[in-house]
CSV table of C-alpha atoms and ligand atoms in Angstrom, one decimal:
chain,number,residue,atom,x,y,z
A,20,MET,CA,-14.2,12.6,-39.4
A,21,HIS,CA,-17.4,12.6,-37.4
A,22,ARG,CA,-18.8,9.8,-39.5
A,23,ILE,CA,-15.8,7.7,-38.9
A,24,LEU,CA,-16.1,8.3,-35.1
A,25,ILE,CA,-19.8,7.4,-35.1
A,26,PHE,CA,-19.0,4.3,-37.1
A,27,CYS,CA,-16.4,3.3,-34.6
A,28,CYS,CA,-18.8,3.7,-31.8
A,29,PHE,CA,-21.4,1.5,-33.4
A,30,LEU,CA,-18.7,-1.0,-34.2
A,31,THR,CA,-17.5,-1.2,-30.5
A,32,LEU,CA,-21.1,-1.3,-29.2
A,33,GLY,CA,-21.9,-4.0,-31.7
A,34,LEU,CA,-18.9,-6.0,-30.7
A,35,SER,CA,-19.6,-5.7,-27.0
A,36,LEU,CA,-23.2,-6.8,-27.5
A,37,VAL,CA,-22.0,-9.8,-29.4
A,38,SER,CA,-19.5,-10.6,-26.7
A,39,CYS,CA,-22.2,-10.1,-24.0
A,40,LYS,CA,-24.3,-12.8,-25.6
A,41,LYS,CA,-21.4,-15.2,-25.6
A,42,ASP,CA,-20.0,-14.4,-22.2
A,43,PRO,CA,-21.9,-12.2,-19.8
A,44,GLU,CA,-18.7,-11.8,-17.6
A,45,ILE,CA,-16.9,-9.8,-20.2
A,46,CYS,CA,-19.8,-7.4,-20.2
A,47,VAL,CA,-19.4,-6.9,-16.4
A,48,ASP,CA,-15.8,-6.2,-17.1
A,49,CYS,CA,-16.8,-3.6,-19.7
A,50,LEU,CA,-18.9,-1.8,-17.2
A,51,GLU,CA,-16.1,-1.8,-14.6
A,52,ASP,CA,-13.6,-0.6,-17.2
A,53,LEU,CA,-16.1,2.2,-18.0
A,54,ALA,CA,-16.2,3.2,-14.3
A,55,PHE,CA,-12.4,3.2,-14.3
A,56,LYS,CA,-12.2,5.2,-17.5
A,57,GLN,CA,-14.8,7.8,-16.4
A,58,ALA,CA,-13.2,8.3,-12.9
A,59,VAL,CA,-11.2,11.5,-12.6
A,60,ARG,CA,-8.7,12.6,-10.1
A,61,ASP,CA,-10.1,14.8,-7.3
A,62,SER,CA,-7.6,16.6,-5.1
A,63,THR,CA,-10.1,18.5,-2.9
A,64,PRO,CA,-8.2,18.9,0.4
A,65,TYR,CA,-9.5,17.2,3.6
A,66,VAL,CA,-9.7,19.9,6.3
A,67,LEU,CA,-8.9,18.5,9.7
A,68,ASN,CA,-11.1,19.7,12.5
A,69,VAL,CA,-8.6,20.2,15.4
A,70,PRO,CA,-9.5,21.9,18.7
A,71,SER,CA,-7.4,25.0,19.4
A,72,TRP,CA,-5.8,23.5,22.4
A,73,LEU,CA,-4.1,20.7,20.4
A,74,PRO,CA,-1.0,21.4,18.4
A,75,LYS,CA,-1.0,21.5,14.6
A,76,PRO,CA,-1.0,17.9,13.2
A,77,ILE,CA,2.1,17.0,11.3
A,78,ILE,CA,1.2,16.1,7.7
A,79,PRO,CA,4.0,15.0,5.4
A,80,SER,CA,4.2,17.2,2.2
A,81,ASP,CA,4.4,14.1,0.0
A,82,ASN,CA,1.1,12.7,1.3
A,83,VAL,CA,-1.3,15.5,2.0
A,84,LEU,CA,-4.8,14.7,3.0
A,85,THR,CA,-7.5,14.8,0.3
A,86,MET,CA,-11.2,13.9,0.7
A,87,LYS,CA,-10.8,11.0,-1.8
A,88,GLY,CA,-7.6,9.8,-0.2
A,89,VAL,CA,-9.0,9.7,3.3
A,90,ALA,CA,-12.3,8.0,2.1
A,91,LEU,CA,-10.3,5.3,0.2
A,92,GLY,CA,-8.0,4.8,3.3
A,93,ARG,CA,-11.1,4.4,5.5
A,94,ARG,CA,-12.6,1.8,3.1
A,95,LEU,CA,-9.3,-0.2,3.0
A,96,PHE,CA,-9.0,0.0,6.8
A,97,TYR,CA,-12.4,-1.7,7.2
A,98,ASP,CA,-12.0,-4.2,4.3
A,99,PRO,CA,-11.1,-7.9,5.1
A,100,ILE,CA,-9.8,-8.2,1.5
A,101,LEU,CA,-6.4,-7.4,3.0
A,102,SER,CA,-6.1,-10.6,5.0
A,103,LYS,CA,-5.2,-13.9,3.3
A,104,ASP,CA,-8.5,-15.7,4.0
A,105,SER,CA,-10.5,-12.4,3.8
A,106,THR,CA,-11.7,-12.7,7.4
A,107,GLN,CA,-9.7,-9.9,9.1
A,108,SER,CA,-9.6,-6.2,8.5
A,109,CYS,CA,-7.5,-3.6,10.3
A,110,ALA,CA,-10.7,-2.8,12.3
A,111,SER,CA,-10.8,-6.4,13.6
A,112,CYS,CA,-8.0,-5.4,16.0
A,113,HIS,CA,-8.7,-1.7,16.0
A,114,SER,CA,-12.4,-1.1,16.8
A,115,LEU,CA,-13.7,2.4,16.9
A,116,ASP,CA,-15.9,1.9,20.0
A,117,LYS,CA,-12.7,0.9,21.9
A,118,SER,CA,-10.7,3.9,20.7
A,119,PHE,CA,-9.4,1.5,18.0
A,120,THR,CA,-8.2,-1.3,20.3
A,121,ASP,CA,-9.6,-4.8,20.5
A,122,GLY,CA,-10.4,-5.4,24.2
A,123,LEU,CA,-8.0,-8.4,24.3
A,124,PRO,CA,-4.8,-8.8,26.3
A,125,LEU,CA,-3.0,-10.0,23.2
A,126,SER,CA,-4.4,-9.5,19.7
A,127,LYS,CA,-5.7,-12.5,17.7
A,128,GLY,CA,-4.8,-12.8,14.0
A,129,GLU,CA,-6.2,-14.9,11.2
A,130,LYS,CA,-7.4,-18.3,12.4
A,131,GLY,CA,-7.3,-17.1,16.0
A,132,LEU,CA,-3.5,-17.2,16.3
A,133,VAL,CA,-2.5,-15.2,19.3
A,134,GLY,CA,0.1,-12.4,18.8
A,135,ILE,CA,2.6,-11.2,21.3
A,136,ARG,CA,1.3,-7.7,22.1
A,137,ASN,CA,-1.7,-5.7,23.1
A,138,SER,CA,-3.4,-3.7,20.2
A,139,MET,CA,-2.6,0.0,20.4
A,140,ALA,CA,-5.2,2.8,20.3
A,141,LEU,CA,-5.1,4.7,17.1
A,142,VAL,CA,-5.4,8.2,18.5
A,143,ASN,CA,-3.6,11.4,17.6
A,144,LEU,CA,-1.1,9.4,15.5
A,145,ALA,CA,-0.5,12.5,13.4
A,146,TYR,CA,1.6,14.0,16.2
A,147,ASN,CA,4.0,11.1,16.7
A,148,THR,CA,7.4,11.6,15.2
A,149,ARG,CA,9.3,9.1,17.4
A,150,GLY,CA,8.3,5.8,15.7
A,151,PHE,CA,5.3,3.6,15.7
A,152,PHE,CA,4.5,0.3,17.6
A,153,TRP,CA,5.3,-0.3,21.3
A,154,ASP,CA,9.0,-0.4,20.4
A,155,GLY,CA,9.0,2.4,17.8
A,156,ARG,CA,10.3,0.1,15.1
A,157,VAL,CA,8.8,1.8,12.1
A,158,ASN,CA,9.3,5.5,11.4
A,159,SER,CA,6.1,6.4,9.5
A,160,LEU,CA,2.4,5.4,9.3
A,161,GLU,CA,3.0,4.7,5.6
A,162,ASN,CA,5.7,2.2,6.5
A,163,GLN,CA,3.6,0.7,9.3
A,164,VAL,CA,0.8,-0.6,7.1
A,165,LEU,CA,2.8,-3.5,5.6
A,166,HIS,CA,3.6,-5.0,8.9
A,167,PRO,CA,0.1,-6.3,9.9
A,168,ILE,CA,-0.6,-7.3,6.3
A,169,GLU,CA,2.4,-9.6,6.1
A,170,ASP,CA,2.6,-10.7,9.7
A,171,PRO,CA,1.7,-14.5,9.9
A,172,LEU,CA,0.1,-13.9,13.3
A,173,GLU,CA,-2.0,-11.1,11.9
A,174,MET,CA,-3.3,-10.8,8.3
A,175,ASN,CA,-0.9,-13.4,6.9
A,176,ASN,CA,-1.0,-12.1,3.4
A,177,THR,CA,1.6,-11.0,0.7
A,178,ILE,CA,2.0,-7.7,-1.1
A,179,GLN,CA,1.5,-9.4,-4.5
A,180,GLU,CA,-1.8,-10.9,-3.5
A,181,VAL,CA,-3.2,-7.7,-2.0
A,182,GLU,CA,-2.2,-5.8,-5.2
A,183,LEU,CA,-3.8,-8.4,-7.4
A,184,ARG,CA,-7.0,-8.4,-5.4
A,185,LEU,CA,-7.3,-4.6,-5.5
A,186,ARG,CA,-6.5,-4.4,-9.2
A,187,ARG,CA,-9.2,-7.0,-9.9
A,188,SER,CA,-11.8,-5.6,-7.6
A,189,LYS,CA,-15.0,-3.9,-8.9
A,190,MET,CA,-14.7,-0.7,-7.0
A,191,TYR,CA,-11.1,-0.1,-6.0
A,192,PRO,CA,-9.5,0.8,-9.4
A,193,ALA,CA,-11.9,3.8,-9.9
A,194,LEU,CA,-11.3,4.9,-6.2
A,195,PHE,CA,-7.5,4.7,-6.6
A,196,LYS,CA,-7.8,6.8,-9.8
A,197,GLU,CA,-9.9,9.5,-8.0
A,198,ALA,CA,-7.5,9.6,-5.1
A,199,PHE,CA,-4.1,9.3,-6.8
A,200,GLY,CA,-4.7,9.8,-10.5
A,201,ILE,CA,-3.4,6.4,-11.7
A,202,THR,CA,-3.9,5.8,-15.4
A,203,ALA,CA,-4.0,1.9,-15.4
A,204,LYS,CA,-5.2,-0.7,-12.9
A,205,ASN,CA,-1.8,-2.2,-12.5
A,206,GLU,CA,-0.6,1.1,-11.1
A,207,ILE,CA,-2.4,0.2,-7.9
A,208,THR,CA,0.4,-0.7,-5.5
A,209,ILE,CA,0.9,-1.4,-1.9
A,210,ASP,CA,2.6,1.9,-1.7
A,211,LEU,CA,-0.6,3.8,-2.7
A,212,LEU,CA,-2.7,1.6,-0.3
A,213,ALA,CA,-0.3,2.6,2.5
A,214,ARG,CA,-0.6,6.2,1.6
A,215,ALA,CA,-4.4,6.1,1.7
A,216,ILE,CA,-4.6,4.3,5.0
A,217,ALA,CA,-2.1,6.7,6.5
A,218,GLN,CA,-4.2,9.6,5.4
A,219,PHE,CA,-7.2,8.1,7.1
A,220,GLU,CA,-5.2,7.4,10.3
A,221,ARG,CA,-4.0,11.0,10.5
A,222,THR,CA,-7.6,12.2,10.7
A,223,LEU,CA,-8.2,10.2,13.9
A,224,ILE,CA,-7.8,13.1,16.3
A,225,SER,CA,-9.3,13.1,19.8
A,226,GLY,CA,-9.3,16.3,21.9
A,227,ASN,CA,-12.8,16.9,22.9
A,228,SER,CA,-13.1,15.0,26.2
A,229,ARG,CA,-14.8,16.4,29.3
A,230,TYR,CA,-11.4,17.4,30.6
A,231,ASP,CA,-10.7,19.4,27.4
A,232,GLN,CA,-14.1,21.1,27.6
A,233,ILE,CA,-13.7,22.2,31.2
A,234,ILE,CA,-10.0,23.1,31.2
A,235,TRP,CA,-9.5,24.6,27.7
A,236,GLY,CA,-13.0,25.2,26.5
A,237,GLN,CA,-14.1,26.8,29.8
A,238,LYS,CA,-17.4,24.9,29.8
A,239,GLY,CA,-18.5,23.9,33.3
A,240,PHE,CA,-16.5,22.8,36.3
A,241,PRO,CA,-15.0,19.5,37.5
A,242,GLU,CA,-16.7,17.6,40.2
A,243,GLU,CA,-14.9,17.5,43.5
A,244,ASP,CA,-13.5,14.0,43.0
A,245,GLU,CA,-12.3,15.0,39.5
A,246,ALA,CA,-10.6,18.2,40.8
A,247,ARG,CA,-8.7,16.1,43.4
A,248,GLY,CA,-7.8,13.6,40.7
A,249,ILE,CA,-6.4,16.4,38.5
A,250,GLU,CA,-4.2,17.6,41.3
A,251,LEU,CA,-3.0,14.1,42.1
A,252,PHE,CA,-2.1,13.5,38.5
A,253,PHE,CA,-0.4,16.8,37.7
A,254,ILE,CA,1.2,18.1,40.8
A,255,GLU,CA,4.7,16.8,41.1
A,256,PHE,CA,6.7,17.3,44.2
A,257,ALA,CA,9.7,15.2,44.7
A,258,GLY,CA,9.5,13.5,48.1
A,259,ASN,CA,5.7,14.1,48.4
A,260,ILE,CA,4.6,10.5,48.6
A,261,ASN,CA,1.0,11.4,47.9
A,262,HIS,CA,1.7,12.7,44.4
A,263,PRO,CA,2.5,9.9,42.0
A,264,GLY,CA,3.8,12.2,39.3
A,265,CYS,CA,2.0,10.6,36.4
A,266,SER,CA,2.1,13.7,34.2
A,267,HIS,CA,5.9,13.5,34.1
A,268,CYS,CA,5.5,11.0,31.2
A,269,HIS,CA,1.8,11.3,30.3
A,270,PHE,CA,1.6,15.1,29.9
A,271,ASN,CA,-0.7,17.7,28.3
A,272,PRO,CA,-2.2,17.9,25.8
A,273,LEU,CA,-1.5,14.5,24.2
A,274,PHE,CA,-1.0,12.6,27.6
A,275,THR,CA,2.1,11.0,26.2
A,276,ASP,CA,5.6,12.2,25.4
A,277,ASN,CA,6.0,9.3,22.9
A,278,GLN,CA,9.3,8.5,24.5
A,279,PHE,CA,10.5,5.0,25.4
A,280,ARG,CA,10.7,4.2,29.0
A,281,ASN,CA,10.8,1.4,31.5
A,282,ASN,CA,7.9,2.1,33.9
A,283,GLY,CA,8.9,-0.6,36.3
A,284,LEU,CA,6.5,-3.4,35.4
A,285,ASP,CA,8.9,-6.4,35.9
A,286,TYR,CA,11.7,-7.6,38.0
A,287,VAL,CA,14.5,-9.1,36.0
A,288,ALA,CA,17.9,-10.2,37.3
A,289,SER,CA,19.6,-9.0,34.1
A,290,LEU,CA,18.5,-6.7,31.3
A,291,LEU,CA,18.6,-9.6,28.9
A,292,ASP,CA,15.9,-11.4,30.9
A,293,PHE,CA,12.8,-9.3,29.9
A,294,LYS,CA,10.3,-11.6,28.3
A,295,ASP,CA,9.7,-8.9,25.6
A,296,PRO,CA,12.9,-6.9,24.9
A,297,GLY,CA,10.8,-3.9,23.9
A,298,ARG,CA,12.7,-0.9,22.5
A,299,ARG,CA,16.0,-3.0,22.4
A,300,ASN,CA,14.5,-4.8,19.4
A,301,THR,CA,14.8,-1.6,17.5
A,302,THR,CA,18.0,0.0,18.8
A,303,GLN,CA,20.0,-3.2,19.8
A,304,ASN,CA,21.0,-1.1,22.8
A,305,ILE,CA,21.0,-3.2,26.0
A,306,ASN,CA,19.8,-0.3,28.1
A,307,ASP,CA,16.6,-0.1,26.0
A,308,SER,CA,15.6,-3.6,27.2
A,309,GLY,CA,12.0,-3.5,28.7
A,310,ARG,CA,11.4,0.0,27.5
A,311,PHE,CA,8.2,0.7,25.7
A,312,ARG,CA,6.5,3.7,24.2
A,313,VAL,CA,4.6,5.8,26.7
A,314,PRO,CA,1.0,5.3,25.5
A,315,THR,CA,-1.6,8.1,25.4
A,316,LEU,CA,-4.1,8.2,28.3
A,317,ARG,CA,-6.7,9.8,26.1
A,318,ASN,CA,-9.8,7.5,26.0
A,319,ILE,CA,-8.1,5.2,28.5
A,320,ALA,CA,-11.5,4.1,29.9
A,321,PHE,CA,-12.2,2.5,26.5
A,322,THR,CA,-8.9,0.6,26.0
A,323,ALA,CA,-8.6,-2.1,28.7
A,324,PRO,CA,-6.7,-4.3,29.2
A,325,TYR,CA,-3.6,-2.3,29.7
A,326,MET,CA,0.2,-2.3,29.0
A,327,HIS,CA,2.1,-3.8,26.0
A,328,ASP,CA,1.0,-7.3,27.0
A,329,GLY,CA,-2.5,-6.4,28.4
A,330,ARG,CA,-1.6,-7.7,31.8
A,331,PHE,CA,-3.9,-5.4,33.8
A,332,LYS,CA,-7.7,-5.6,33.4
A,333,THR,CA,-8.5,-2.4,35.2
A,334,LEU,CA,-7.2,1.1,36.1
A,335,GLU,CA,-7.3,0.0,39.8
A,336,GLU,CA,-4.7,-2.7,39.0
A,337,VAL,CA,-2.6,-0.2,37.1
A,338,LEU,CA,-2.5,2.1,40.1
A,339,GLN,CA,-1.6,-0.8,42.4
A,340,GLN,CA,1.4,-1.5,40.2
A,341,TYR,CA,2.6,2.1,40.0
A,342,GLU,CA,2.2,2.5,43.8
A,343,LYS,CA,5.0,-0.1,44.3
A,344,GLY,CA,7.5,2.2,42.5
A,345,GLY,CA,9.0,-0.4,40.2
A,346,HIS,CA,11.5,-3.1,41.1
A,347,GLY,CA,14.8,-1.3,41.2
A,348,VAL,CA,15.9,-2.6,37.8
A,349,ILE,CA,18.7,-0.4,36.7
A,350,ASN,CA,17.1,1.2,33.6
A,351,GLU,CA,13.8,2.0,35.3
A,352,ASP,CA,12.8,5.6,34.8
A,353,PRO,CA,13.9,7.8,37.7
A,354,ASN,CA,10.3,9.1,37.9
A,355,ILE,CA,9.0,5.6,38.9
A,356,LEU,CA,8.9,6.0,42.7
A,357,PRO,CA,6.8,4.4,45.4
A,358,PHE,CA,3.9,6.5,46.7
A,359,LYS,CA,0.9,6.0,49.0
A,360,LEU,CA,-2.6,6.8,48.0
A,361,SER,CA,-5.7,6.2,50.1
A,362,ASP,CA,-8.7,4.4,48.5
A,363,ARG,CA,-10.4,7.7,48.0
A,364,ASP,CA,-7.3,9.2,46.3
A,365,LYS,CA,-7.3,6.2,43.9
A,366,LYS,CA,-11.0,6.7,43.1
A,367,ASP,CA,-10.4,10.4,42.5
A,368,LEU,CA,-7.4,9.7,40.2
A,369,ILE,CA,-9.5,7.3,38.2
A,370,ALA,CA,-12.3,9.9,38.1
A,371,PHE,CA,-9.8,12.2,36.4
A,372,LEU,CA,-8.6,9.4,34.0
A,373,ASN,CA,-12.3,8.9,33.0
A,374,MET,CA,-12.5,12.6,32.2
A,375,LEU,CA,-10.2,11.9,29.2
A,376,SER,CA,-12.9,9.9,27.5
A,377,ASP,CA,-14.0,11.6,24.3
A,378,PRO,CA,-17.5,10.3,23.2
A,379,SER,CA,-17.3,12.6,20.1
A,380,PHE,CA,-14.3,10.5,19.0
A,381,ILE,CA,-15.8,7.0,19.4
A,382,ASN,CA,-19.1,8.1,17.9
A,383,ASN,CA,-17.6,10.0,15.0
A,384,LYS,CA,-19.4,8.8,11.8
A,385,ASP,CA,-16.4,9.8,9.7
A,386,PHE,CA,-14.4,7.1,11.4
A,387,SER,CA,-16.9,4.2,11.3
A,388,ASN,CA,-17.2,1.3,9.0
A,389,PRO,CA,-18.2,2.6,5.5
A,390,PHE,CA,-19.5,-0.7,4.2
B,12,HEC,C1,-4.3,-9.2,14.6
B,12,HEC,C2,-4.6,-7.9,15.1
B,12,HEC,C3,-4.2,-6.6,14.3
B,12,HEC,C4,-4.5,-6.3,13.0
B,12,HEC,C5,-5.3,-7.2,12.0
B,12,HEC,C6,-4.0,-5.0,12.7
B,12,HEC,N1,-3.3,-4.6,13.9
B,12,HEC,FE1,-2.5,-2.7,14.1
B,12,HEC,N2,-1.7,-3.3,15.9
B,12,HEC,C7,-1.9,-4.5,16.5
B,12,HEC,C8,-1.0,-4.7,17.6
B,12,HEC,C9,-0.9,-5.9,18.5
B,12,HEC,C10,-0.2,-3.5,17.6
B,12,HEC,C11,1.0,-3.3,18.5
B,12,HEC,C12,2.1,-4.2,17.9
B,12,HEC,C13,3.6,-4.0,18.4
B,12,HEC,O1,3.8,-3.1,19.1
B,12,HEC,O2,4.4,-4.8,18.0
B,12,HEC,C14,-0.7,-2.7,16.5
B,12,HEC,C15,-0.2,-1.4,16.3
B,12,HEC,C16,-0.7,-0.6,15.2
B,12,HEC,C17,-0.2,0.8,15.0
B,12,HEC,C18,0.8,1.6,15.8
B,12,HEC,C19,0.2,2.6,16.6
B,12,HEC,C20,1.1,3.4,17.4
B,12,HEC,O3,0.7,4.4,18.1
B,12,HEC,O4,2.4,3.2,17.3
B,12,HEC,C21,-0.9,1.2,13.9
B,12,HEC,C22,-0.8,2.6,13.2
B,12,HEC,C23,-1.7,0.1,13.4
B,12,HEC,N3,-1.6,-0.9,14.3
B,12,HEC,C24,-2.5,0.2,12.3
B,12,HEC,C25,-3.0,-1.0,11.7
B,12,HEC,C26,-3.5,-1.0,10.3
B,12,HEC,C27,-3.6,0.1,9.4
B,12,HEC,C28,-3.9,-2.3,10.1
B,12,HEC,C29,-4.5,-2.9,8.8
B,12,HEC,C30,-3.6,-2.8,7.7
B,12,HEC,C31,-3.7,-3.1,11.4
B,12,HEC,N4,-3.2,-2.2,12.3
B,12,HEC,C32,-4.1,-4.4,11.5
B,12,HEC,C33,-2.9,-5.4,16.1
B,12,HEC,C34,-3.4,-5.5,14.8
B,13,HEC,C1,8.3,7.1,33.8
B,13,HEC,C2,7.2,7.4,32.9
B,13,HEC,C3,5.8,7.1,33.4
B,13,HEC,C4,5.2,7.5,34.6
B,13,HEC,C5,5.7,8.4,35.7
B,13,HEC,C6,3.9,7.0,34.5
B,13,HEC,N1,3.7,6.2,33.4
B,13,HEC,FE1,2.1,5.2,32.8
B,13,HEC,N2,3.1,4.3,31.3
B,13,HEC,C7,4.4,4.6,31.0
B,13,HEC,C8,4.9,3.6,30.0
B,13,HEC,C9,6.3,3.5,29.4
B,13,HEC,C10,3.8,2.8,29.7
B,13,HEC,C11,3.8,1.5,28.8
B,13,HEC,C12,4.5,0.4,29.6
B,13,HEC,C13,4.3,-1.0,29.0
B,13,HEC,O1,3.3,-1.3,28.4
B,13,HEC,O2,5.2,-1.8,29.1
B,13,HEC,C14,2.7,3.3,30.5
B,13,HEC,C15,1.4,2.7,30.5
B,13,HEC,C16,0.3,3.3,31.3
B,13,HEC,C17,-1.0,2.8,31.2
B,13,HEC,C18,-1.5,1.7,30.2
B,13,HEC,C19,-2.0,2.4,28.9
B,13,HEC,C20,-2.3,1.4,27.8
B,13,HEC,O3,-2.8,1.9,26.8
B,13,HEC,O4,-2.2,0.2,28.0
B,13,HEC,C21,-1.8,3.5,32.0
B,13,HEC,C22,-3.3,3.4,32.3
B,13,HEC,C23,-0.9,4.4,32.7
B,13,HEC,N3,0.4,4.2,32.2
B,13,HEC,C24,-1.2,5.3,33.7
B,13,HEC,C25,-0.3,6.0,34.5
B,13,HEC,C26,-0.7,6.7,35.7
B,13,HEC,C27,-2.1,6.8,36.3
B,13,HEC,C28,0.5,7.1,36.3
B,13,HEC,C29,0.7,7.8,37.6
B,13,HEC,C30,0.4,6.9,38.7
B,13,HEC,C31,1.6,6.8,35.3
B,13,HEC,N4,1.0,6.1,34.3
B,13,HEC,C32,2.9,7.2,35.5
B,13,HEC,C33,5.2,5.6,31.5
B,13,HEC,C34,4.9,6.2,32.7
């Protein structure tokens, strides 16, 4: 038996040496096949590091986080292989130093084509159960991934092409095997890619800002302007025109309620006149026209310009808008009311918003480009 085995080994070795001489490429293939064959599934769990003041992240039982899954997702997130002409990765529009936004009013896709919306921060996504995108049109992170890949204004690619490239790549087959235990390269699917990226995205947790450290971590005290800003942001008193009531929609600890609301940006004569129908796209309900998901204010200092269309360059401009109290359009949220803040009040409110910056998030080496 042993002799037969040894004989077979020599025979295969001999054959591959012969084929090497003839065609060096086949030999490279042999090595890659070997890497794939030798890879073994590794389900070591990924342990999320969540501050005690944040809720428990919601992780779906059919896509639990593993070290290998998260690492693969991170690689795919940063790999331009996903876009048709291999120029754009997810990170092109979601850059870590900007809390995973792109600094543009409207995102630019492959070949510089301009999209219709402002890139969204990828922060604390694991807590959102109300739908992703500004209009909440997809219900899970797994389902979200396909959209940018296939969007002609973004990565402009097809599922078949992405699967083909991953199956043919040098490194991915072994990585997919380690993460998901596939047994053949053609078991690499867009579905597994989406699961890996979603795993990585659920690790993007930010909860260690100066505000958190002072309020929950009991480390230090706010400066005077910050303390006044905190009061202006949180204290709500109907009829008190000096309290804008921001926390009604952007509340602790995530600074969003993930609901869809019209915060009074535009005047329209009829609900059908909004340039971007927003939530109506998803529900087909006319009352949802011009409603958008309330975005988190965590890391807001890093994510200018602001709103779904990036219309405001600065937080000062944002406050000037809110001061007006909307335009009286019928589906405006009842909490959008006019208020009056002095220049000092505005500075203080912005000092508070700046407290929500989390340098440990944007400098986290586990989130950066692995290439
Ligand atoms: C061309 C720029 C661009 C590229 C490339 C891009 N995105 Fe986005 N991303 C956006 C924009 C713009 C939005 C908001 C779109 C909307 O609301 O319609 C968004 C929204 C998202 C959201 C929703 C966040 C939330 O809170 O609802 C996620 C998640 C996301 N992108 C992940 C990815 C991933 C993963 C990739 C790569 C597969 C990717 N993006 C590639 C621009 C881009
Ligand atoms: C009625 C709920 C509501 C209230 C009250 C509210 N907001 Fe908002 N906020 C929203 C919604 C909805 C959006 C997204 C709107 C859009 O893009 O069309 C938003 C967007 C923002 C943005 C832009 C975020 C980004 O990522 O682009 C900032 C900054 C902001 N709000 C700050 C504040 C401040 C400061 C206050 C108090 C003065 C406040 N908000 C009060 C609902 C609210």
